Amino acid sequence: MKRIKQTGSDLAFDIVNTFLLILVLIVIIYPLYVVLISSVSSAQAVNAGEVRFRPVDFSWQGYILILQGSDIWIGYRNTILYTFFGTLLNLTVTLLAGYSLSRKDLKGRGIFMAFFVFTMYFSGGLIPTYILVNKIGLYNTPYVLIVIAAMSVYNLIIARTFFQMTIPQELLESAFMDGCGNFKFFIKIVLPLSSALVAVLALYYGQAHWNNFFNALIYLSKRTLYPLQLFLRNILVMNQNINMESGASPEEVEIRLQYAETIKYGLIVLASFPVLVVYPFLQKYFVKGVMIGSIKG
């Protein structure tokens, strides 16, 4: 096979493009790298700002202090539960609604879709939503973080578009001729053909639940219900240390204050680690999801 000969302008474009991509990579990777090496450096070096390109006086003390506290385990437990059950509810609602709206025989589907799209640009607002959550008894319960974000309209559009492009009308008619009902058709035929869509939506929803702290900040006041990201937010923004209020001795308090910066960096690593591990396995589905979402007809 003959290779296409590059012109001078093509070569210049490749050089400039490669340089810019490397520059963007450095800008993205370096802060993550600094967080990682700071989490395993000594507290004195971190506090003095000496950690730049490599760990200084390598130490696991920050991680030891984090794992000794109960907050990290409470946060991990709650976040895993919120992410699992929240994503399960999200997938159920989004797939059922997306499939229904993709059916041409659904009367008024354009009106229903218009109502959904309307909520993308106009919402009831934070205060009315807070009052509603409080009135129906969801405030300060673990269910509020699962129910309040039951579906994303953007993901609904992705699901509807996927079903329209993937499930032909002839397949539906053939299944009905063989005595297959709507629900059985959805479970037995539609879902097995939609594994890529399910993986994309699970990635989108799971990442959103894992990183969510704002809803917990508004609708939760019990510390035992806090997700991991809210503990991280309190440490980074409000400068609270882990388990400072749990009756620790003066010596333990002094050690935790000394390692405050190292604890912050270590908690960032621990909070991000599960997503960084899972994402590479779902990256190919993420690319498919971007292509699916590019057509919203």
Short mmCIF file of C-alpha atoms in Angstrom, two decimals:
data_model
loop_
_atom_site.label_atom_id
_atom_site.label_comp_id
_atom_site.label_asym_id
_atom_site.label_seq_id
_atom_site.Cartn_x
_atom_site.Cartn_y
_atom_site.Cartn_z
CA MET A 1 0.00 0.00 0.00
CA LYS A 2 1.41 3.34 -1.06
CA ARG A 3 1.72 5.95 1.63
CA ILE A 4 0.27 9.37 0.93
CA LYS A 5 3.06 11.87 0.68
CA GLN A 6 2.80 14.70 3.18
CA THR A 7 3.13 18.25 1.99
CA GLY A 8 5.04 20.91 3.90
CA SER A 9 1.82 22.36 5.30
CA ASP A 10 0.69 18.91 6.49
CA LEU A 11 4.01 18.38 8.27
CA ALA A 12 3.82 21.82 9.88
CA PHE A 13 0.26 21.12 11.04
CA ASP A 14 1.31 17.80 12.61
CA ILE A 15 4.21 19.45 14.44
CA VAL A 16 2.11 22.31 15.80
CA ASN A 17 -0.75 19.97 16.70
CA THR A 18 1.58 17.55 18.51
CA PHE A 19 3.22 20.41 20.41
CA LEU A 20 -0.14 21.81 21.53
CA LEU A 21 -1.41 18.38 22.60
CA ILE A 22 1.74 17.76 24.63
CA LEU A 23 1.35 21.20 26.23
CA VAL A 24 -2.29 20.48 27.14
CA LEU A 25 -1.27 17.08 28.53
CA ILE A 26 1.36 18.70 30.76
CA VAL A 27 -1.11 21.31 31.99
CA ILE A 28 -3.58 18.57 32.92
CA ILE A 29 -1.17 15.96 34.27
CA TYR A 30 1.16 18.16 36.34
CA PRO A 31 -1.40 19.30 38.97
CA LEU A 32 -2.52 15.67 39.40
CA TYR A 33 1.11 14.62 39.74
CA VAL A 34 1.79 17.31 42.36
CA VAL A 35 -1.24 16.17 44.38
CA LEU A 36 0.02 12.58 44.25
CA ILE A 37 3.61 13.30 45.30
CA SER A 38 2.47 15.77 47.96
CA SER A 39 0.32 13.07 49.53
CA VAL A 40 3.40 10.89 50.11
CA SER A 41 5.80 13.64 51.17
CA SER A 42 6.60 14.81 54.68
CA ALA A 43 4.35 17.42 56.25
CA GLN A 44 7.28 19.82 56.70
CA ALA A 45 8.16 19.70 52.99
CA VAL A 46 4.54 20.16 51.90
CA ASN A 47 3.94 23.07 54.29
CA ALA A 48 7.19 24.72 53.13
CA GLY A 49 6.21 24.38 49.45
CA GLU A 50 9.26 22.27 48.61
CA VAL A 51 7.34 19.56 46.72
CA ARG A 52 7.49 20.32 43.00
CA PHE A 53 8.83 17.46 40.88
CA ARG A 54 9.38 14.51 43.22
CA PRO A 55 8.36 13.37 46.71
CA VAL A 56 10.39 14.94 49.52
CA ASP A 57 11.12 12.75 52.57
CA PHE A 58 8.77 9.97 51.45
CA SER A 59 6.12 9.23 54.09
CA TRP A 60 2.78 7.38 54.36
CA GLN A 61 1.81 9.28 57.51
CA GLY A 62 -0.90 11.31 55.77
CA TYR A 63 -2.68 8.18 54.52
CA ILE A 64 -2.29 6.50 57.91
CA LEU A 65 -4.01 9.43 59.63
CA ILE A 66 -6.79 9.44 57.03
CA LEU A 67 -7.48 5.71 57.31
CA GLN A 68 -7.43 5.86 61.12
CA GLY A 69 -10.37 8.26 61.11
CA SER A 70 -13.96 7.14 60.77
CA ASP A 71 -14.99 9.90 58.33
CA ILE A 72 -13.24 8.33 55.34
CA TRP A 73 -15.05 5.01 55.88
CA ILE A 74 -18.42 6.70 56.46
CA GLY A 75 -17.91 8.74 53.28
CA TYR A 76 -16.86 5.73 51.20
CA ARG A 77 -19.78 3.64 52.42
CA ASN A 78 -22.34 6.34 51.74
CA THR A 79 -20.89 7.29 48.35
CA ILE A 80 -20.83 3.67 47.17
CA LEU A 81 -24.46 3.19 48.23
CA TYR A 82 -25.60 6.47 46.67
CA THR A 83 -23.72 5.73 43.46
CA PHE A 84 -24.98 2.14 43.11
CA PHE A 85 -28.65 2.68 43.88
CA GLY A 86 -28.74 6.12 42.25
CA THR A 87 -27.24 4.81 39.01
CA LEU A 88 -29.64 1.83 39.07
CA LEU A 89 -32.63 4.18 39.36
CA ASN A 90 -31.18 6.50 36.72
CA LEU A 91 -30.75 3.67 34.23
CA THR A 92 -34.22 2.29 34.86
CA VAL A 93 -35.98 5.63 34.38
CA THR A 94 -33.85 6.83 31.48
CA LEU A 95 -33.98 3.60 29.47
CA LEU A 96 -37.74 3.18 29.91
CA ALA A 97 -38.47 6.83 29.08
CA GLY A 98 -36.01 6.91 26.18
CA TYR A 99 -37.42 3.75 24.62
CA SER A 100 -41.01 4.96 25.02
CA LEU A 101 -40.23 8.30 23.37
CA SER A 102 -38.44 6.55 20.51
CA ARG A 103 -41.59 4.61 19.56
CA LYS A 104 -43.47 6.16 16.65
CA ASP A 105 -46.76 4.72 17.89
CA LEU A 106 -46.60 6.71 21.16
CA LYS A 107 -49.26 9.40 20.86
CA GLY A 108 -48.15 12.85 21.95
CA ARG A 109 -44.47 11.92 22.21
CA GLY A 110 -43.50 15.29 20.78
CA ILE A 111 -45.41 17.06 23.57
CA PHE A 112 -43.82 14.85 26.23
CA MET A 113 -40.37 15.49 24.78
CA ALA A 114 -41.02 19.24 24.74
CA PHE A 115 -41.85 19.14 28.45
CA PHE A 116 -38.62 17.27 29.18
CA VAL A 117 -36.50 19.67 27.11
CA PHE A 118 -38.18 22.66 28.79
CA THR A 119 -36.76 21.53 32.15
CA MET A 120 -33.23 21.69 30.72
CA TYR A 121 -33.50 25.49 30.52
CA PHE A 122 -36.04 26.35 33.22
CA SER A 123 -36.31 24.79 36.67
CA GLY A 124 -38.28 25.50 39.82
CA GLY A 125 -35.21 26.91 41.55
CA LEU A 126 -33.26 25.92 44.64
CA ILE A 127 -35.60 27.32 47.30
CA PRO A 128 -38.84 25.79 45.92
CA THR A 129 -37.03 22.48 45.48
CA TYR A 130 -35.75 22.62 49.05
CA ILE A 131 -39.27 23.35 50.35
CA LEU A 132 -40.69 20.45 48.31
CA VAL A 133 -38.01 18.03 49.53
CA ASN A 134 -38.71 19.07 53.11
CA LYS A 135 -42.50 18.78 52.72
CA ILE A 136 -42.44 15.24 51.31
CA GLY A 137 -40.10 14.02 54.05
CA LEU A 138 -36.94 13.44 52.05
CA TYR A 139 -34.81 16.02 53.86
CA ASN A 140 -31.97 14.47 55.87
CA THR A 141 -32.60 11.01 54.47
CA PRO A 142 -30.30 8.97 52.21
CA TYR A 143 -33.09 8.68 49.63
CA VAL A 144 -32.92 12.35 48.69
CA LEU A 145 -29.57 11.97 46.90
CA ILE A 146 -30.99 9.06 44.90
CA VAL A 147 -34.45 10.35 44.02
CA ILE A 148 -33.75 14.05 43.39
CA ALA A 149 -31.58 13.31 40.34
CA ALA A 150 -33.57 10.40 38.95
CA MET A 151 -32.98 11.37 35.32
CA SER A 152 -30.91 13.69 33.17
CA VAL A 153 -32.75 15.06 30.15
CA TYR A 154 -29.50 15.13 28.16
CA ASN A 155 -29.04 11.42 28.82
CA LEU A 156 -32.69 10.86 27.91
CA ILE A 157 -32.01 12.45 24.50
CA ILE A 158 -28.99 10.18 24.06
CA ALA A 159 -31.08 7.09 24.91
CA ARG A 160 -33.96 8.09 22.63
CA THR A 161 -31.60 8.78 19.74
CA PHE A 162 -29.81 5.45 20.25
CA PHE A 163 -33.06 3.48 20.21
CA GLN A 164 -34.26 5.30 17.08
CA MET A 165 -31.01 4.52 15.27
CA THR A 166 -30.54 0.94 16.52
CA ILE A 167 -33.95 -0.70 16.92
CA PRO A 168 -35.69 -0.91 13.51
CA GLN A 169 -39.48 -0.80 13.29
CA GLU A 170 -39.44 -4.07 11.34
CA LEU A 171 -37.89 -5.87 14.32
CA LEU A 172 -40.71 -4.67 16.54
CA GLU A 173 -43.37 -5.73 14.06
CA SER A 174 -41.77 -9.15 13.63
CA ALA A 175 -41.66 -9.67 17.40
CA PHE A 176 -45.32 -8.68 17.75
CA MET A 177 -46.28 -11.17 15.05
CA ASP A 178 -44.62 -13.89 17.12
CA GLY A 179 -46.71 -12.93 20.16
CA CYS A 180 -44.12 -10.82 21.97
CA GLY A 181 -45.51 -8.02 24.14
CA ASN A 182 -44.04 -4.55 24.71
CA PHE A 183 -42.36 -5.31 28.03
CA LYS A 184 -40.98 -8.65 26.90
CA PHE A 185 -39.68 -7.03 23.71
CA PHE A 186 -37.88 -4.38 25.76
CA ILE A 187 -36.32 -6.89 28.17
CA LYS A 188 -35.48 -9.70 25.75
CA ILE A 189 -34.52 -7.78 22.60
CA VAL A 190 -33.97 -4.07 23.19
CA LEU A 191 -31.73 -4.27 26.27
CA PRO A 192 -29.35 -6.95 24.89
CA LEU A 193 -28.87 -4.79 21.78
CA SER A 194 -28.19 -1.70 23.91
CA SER A 195 -25.19 -2.79 26.00
CA ALA A 196 -23.10 0.13 24.71
CA LEU A 197 -25.82 2.61 25.67
CA VAL A 198 -26.23 1.10 29.13
CA ALA A 199 -22.47 1.31 29.71
CA VAL A 200 -22.36 4.95 28.58
CA LEU A 201 -25.27 5.98 30.78
CA ALA A 202 -23.86 4.04 33.74
CA LEU A 203 -20.57 5.89 33.30
CA TYR A 204 -22.26 9.29 33.06
CA TYR A 205 -24.59 8.75 36.01
CA GLY A 206 -22.06 6.91 38.16
CA GLN A 207 -19.46 9.64 37.77
CA ALA A 208 -22.06 12.31 38.57
CA HIS A 209 -23.14 10.51 41.75
CA TRP A 210 -19.57 9.86 42.84
CA ASN A 211 -18.53 13.51 42.44
CA ASN A 212 -21.76 15.04 43.75
CA PHE A 213 -21.51 17.12 46.90
CA PHE A 214 -23.88 20.05 46.29
CA ASN A 215 -27.13 18.15 46.85
CA ALA A 216 -25.69 16.63 50.03
CA LEU A 217 -24.62 20.08 51.18
CA ILE A 218 -28.17 21.41 50.72
CA TYR A 219 -30.32 18.47 51.80
CA LEU A 220 -28.24 16.68 54.45
CA SER A 221 -27.19 17.84 57.91
CA LYS A 222 -26.47 14.48 59.54
CA ARG A 223 -22.75 13.76 59.39
CA THR A 224 -23.43 10.01 59.25
CA LEU A 225 -25.14 10.51 55.85
CA TYR A 226 -22.40 12.63 54.26
CA PRO A 227 -20.87 11.31 51.03
CA LEU A 228 -17.11 11.24 50.63
CA GLN A 229 -17.04 14.35 48.44
CA LEU A 230 -18.74 16.44 51.13
CA PHE A 231 -16.07 15.45 53.65
CA LEU A 232 -13.47 16.42 51.04
CA ARG A 233 -15.23 19.74 50.42
CA ASN A 234 -15.29 20.55 54.14
CA ILE A 235 -11.58 19.86 54.43
CA LEU A 236 -10.56 21.81 51.31
CA VAL A 237 -12.91 24.78 51.56
CA MET A 238 -13.68 25.09 55.27
CA ASN A 239 -10.27 23.88 56.47
CA GLN A 240 -11.78 21.23 58.74
CA ASN A 241 -9.55 18.33 59.67
CA ILE A 242 -10.64 14.71 59.80
CA ASN A 243 -12.13 13.68 63.16
CA MET A 244 -10.96 16.83 64.94
CA GLU A 245 -14.25 16.86 66.84
CA SER A 246 -14.15 13.19 67.91
CA GLY A 247 -12.46 13.65 71.29
CA ALA A 248 -8.88 13.14 70.13
CA SER A 249 -6.07 13.80 72.60
CA PRO A 250 -4.06 17.05 72.37
CA GLU A 251 -1.11 15.13 70.92
CA GLU A 252 -3.29 13.61 68.18
CA VAL A 253 -4.80 16.99 67.41
CA GLU A 254 -1.33 18.52 67.09
CA ILE A 255 -0.21 15.74 64.73
CA ARG A 256 -3.31 16.14 62.56
CA LEU A 257 -2.82 19.90 62.36
CA GLN A 258 0.79 19.36 61.36
CA TYR A 259 -0.24 16.95 58.61
CA ALA A 260 -3.31 18.97 57.53
CA GLU A 261 -2.01 19.71 54.01
CA THR A 262 -0.79 16.16 53.48
CA ILE A 263 -4.18 14.83 54.62
CA LYS A 264 -5.92 17.09 52.09
CA TYR A 265 -3.83 15.77 49.21
CA GLY A 266 -4.20 12.16 50.36
CA LEU A 267 -7.97 12.45 50.60
CA ILE A 268 -8.12 13.87 47.07
CA VAL A 269 -6.20 10.83 45.82
CA LEU A 270 -8.43 8.39 47.71
CA ALA A 271 -11.60 10.12 46.49
CA SER A 272 -10.46 10.08 42.85
CA PHE A 273 -8.86 6.64 42.78
CA PRO A 274 -11.98 4.48 42.10
CA VAL A 275 -13.06 6.64 39.15
CA LEU A 276 -9.55 6.68 37.68
CA VAL A 277 -9.41 2.87 37.92
CA VAL A 278 -12.82 2.23 36.35
CA TYR A 279 -12.73 4.86 33.60
CA PRO A 280 -10.12 3.22 31.29
CA PHE A 281 -12.30 0.10 31.01
CA LEU A 282 -15.31 2.19 29.94
CA GLN A 283 -13.46 4.66 27.72
CA LYS A 284 -14.51 2.97 24.46
CA TYR A 285 -18.16 3.26 25.51
CA PHE A 286 -17.61 6.91 26.40
CA VAL A 287 -16.48 7.58 22.82
CA LYS A 288 -19.61 5.80 21.53
CA GLY A 289 -21.73 7.93 23.81
CA VAL A 290 -20.24 11.11 22.40
CA MET A 291 -21.06 9.94 18.86
CA ILE A 292 -24.59 8.94 19.86
CA GLY A 293 -25.22 12.28 21.51
CA SER A 294 -23.97 14.20 18.48
CA ILE A 295 -27.25 13.38 16.65
CA LYS A 296 -30.33 14.53 18.51
CA GLY A 297 -32.98 14.15 15.82
#
